[in-house]
């Protein structure tokens, strides 16, 4: 459905524009998008309950009877024992699938194991026997049982809870009737178990929830590129959203209210950080673009803004926005940009209210403050002139810091909860520009490396934050004047990620410009060109897009864009922007 309510925000511009003096300008921007179709379903009943139901609520009774009857001189593997027990149950008039029995027996053996080798043998035996969804259910059962031993002392220690708690530690604690592990430890144990069972793309996601930091497991379906599973202890949801970042959305028992996600592999190694849709929206309200946060990222938010700007570089705006994840944001923001030649900087603050529907808490109401500071240091352009044209080059370094604080209230959070989360991006690069003597042809090339700060192991709060290389991106853009009023444009961007292969974007366009107006039309494609990446990585899907824009000297400008992903017919969206400047 097209989000058109921000268009109402055009009215104030017409009322107040004439009251502004020459040092100020008023900008009204409205952006609408057709929300991507999204499936977000819950997988409910656990295997233990099904198994108990199928045995007349007497599973334990029959299993004890089977153990007393079976040959004690035979050492059974998990599957062999499950087949023998299934035959015994059939004699008792119960027809239960072998895989269901094997999952229960395997879980019992894990929590009665004496060492890691026993656990390894169990999961590696079950791996080839179970299908993908059964492995997901097995990991969820493991998470549910680990949750029974949740260590509240470790959770309450917060940043002082140093060290790593392993699956073996949690098993032995359960055997002793004590407690060990919190969300991050349990999520890592679940992801590692999935990996041992042959699941390639299992990740741990760290994020800011309404009650503080939390971690869950995210798994890519190997048979469906557009489907992921999120496992939060024993609660599992599947997601077939057409929106890339929506696969990172956390909306189960601890919904996300943050701006950034940290992604770790099944062994605890940090892989990358990515913004949430809310993070992109707040960054846009602070004067940024989605591509600032990731070179292959395209905004999918609906956004309307009334901006009052001053020639000094300061501006204030009233904003309303909606994300594909259901965030409904009203905000007041302020931005300052310095145009310093050597050390340009930008600072923004967004005070906002965010309302969203959650699966377990009803409507979540969060009041927040988002802060962003960006500092860039660059050399003066080195210029080389010749009879044919001019080449200039600059080298730069840049730091972007973001910090988000929220106070959230919802059913189940009646007293309100305060949480905060920060992120930092570090980048360095070079830019080379060339123009012919008559300026008919212009070429711009860039090469940049971007890293982020993150814990080296998600489980250890005491570990140091270290910089990780996130991506290396190169771009090339060429414009050529075809006639006095017409220009052609071509561009390409290539992003290489250490853990997620290479993505690329290609664009072709045409620009028509006169003394009173400017029109442009751009078509493009982006997708994975080398290696593999899960669906939540920007640029990993085979995506086609187009953008058309118009502007005139009276202060009006408008743009319309659309995109479709060819490997998912649901993935089509439209984005429109209208701006008025005085």
PDB file of C-alpha atoms in Angstrom, residues 436 438-443 477-483 485-490 509-511:
ATOM      1  CA  UNK A 436      38.505  16.847 -20.576  1.00  0.00           C
ATOM      2  CA  UNK A 438      36.130  21.200 -22.858  1.00  0.00           C
ATOM      3  CA  UNK A 439      34.505  19.392 -19.894  1.00  0.00           C
ATOM      4  CA  UNK A 440      32.390  17.262 -22.223  1.00  0.00           C
ATOM      5  CA  UNK A 441      33.569  14.083 -20.501  1.00  0.00           C
ATOM      6  CA  UNK A 442      34.041  13.559 -16.760  1.00  0.00           C
ATOM      7  CA  UNK A 443      35.286  10.427 -14.983  1.00  0.00           C
ATOM      8  CA  UNK A 477      31.332   6.729 -13.048  1.00  0.00           C
ATOM      9  CA  UNK A 478      31.476   8.398 -16.465  1.00  0.00           C
ATOM     10  CA  UNK A 479      29.348  11.269 -17.770  1.00  0.00           C
ATOM     11  CA  UNK A 480      29.511  12.516 -21.351  1.00  0.00           C
ATOM     12  CA  UNK A 481      27.815  15.556 -22.855  1.00  0.00           C
ATOM     13  CA  UNK A 482      25.896  14.433 -25.945  1.00  0.00           C
ATOM     14  CA  UNK A 483      24.520  17.886 -26.770  1.00  0.00           C
ATOM     15  CA  UNK A 485      21.178  19.924 -23.039  1.00  0.00           C
ATOM     16  CA  UNK A 486      21.791  16.159 -22.920  1.00  0.00           C
ATOM     17  CA  UNK A 487      24.280  13.998 -20.983  1.00  0.00           C
ATOM     18  CA  UNK A 488      24.804  10.252 -20.842  1.00  0.00           C
ATOM     19  CA  UNK A 489      25.856   8.459 -17.665  1.00  0.00           C
ATOM     20  CA  UNK A 490      27.339   5.055 -16.858  1.00  0.00           C
ATOM     21  CA  UNK A 509      21.341   6.854 -17.414  1.00  0.00           C
ATOM     22  CA  UNK A 510      20.561   9.979 -19.336  1.00  0.00           C
ATOM     23  CA  UNK A 511      20.214  13.567 -18.094  1.00  0.00           C
TER      24      UNK A 511
END
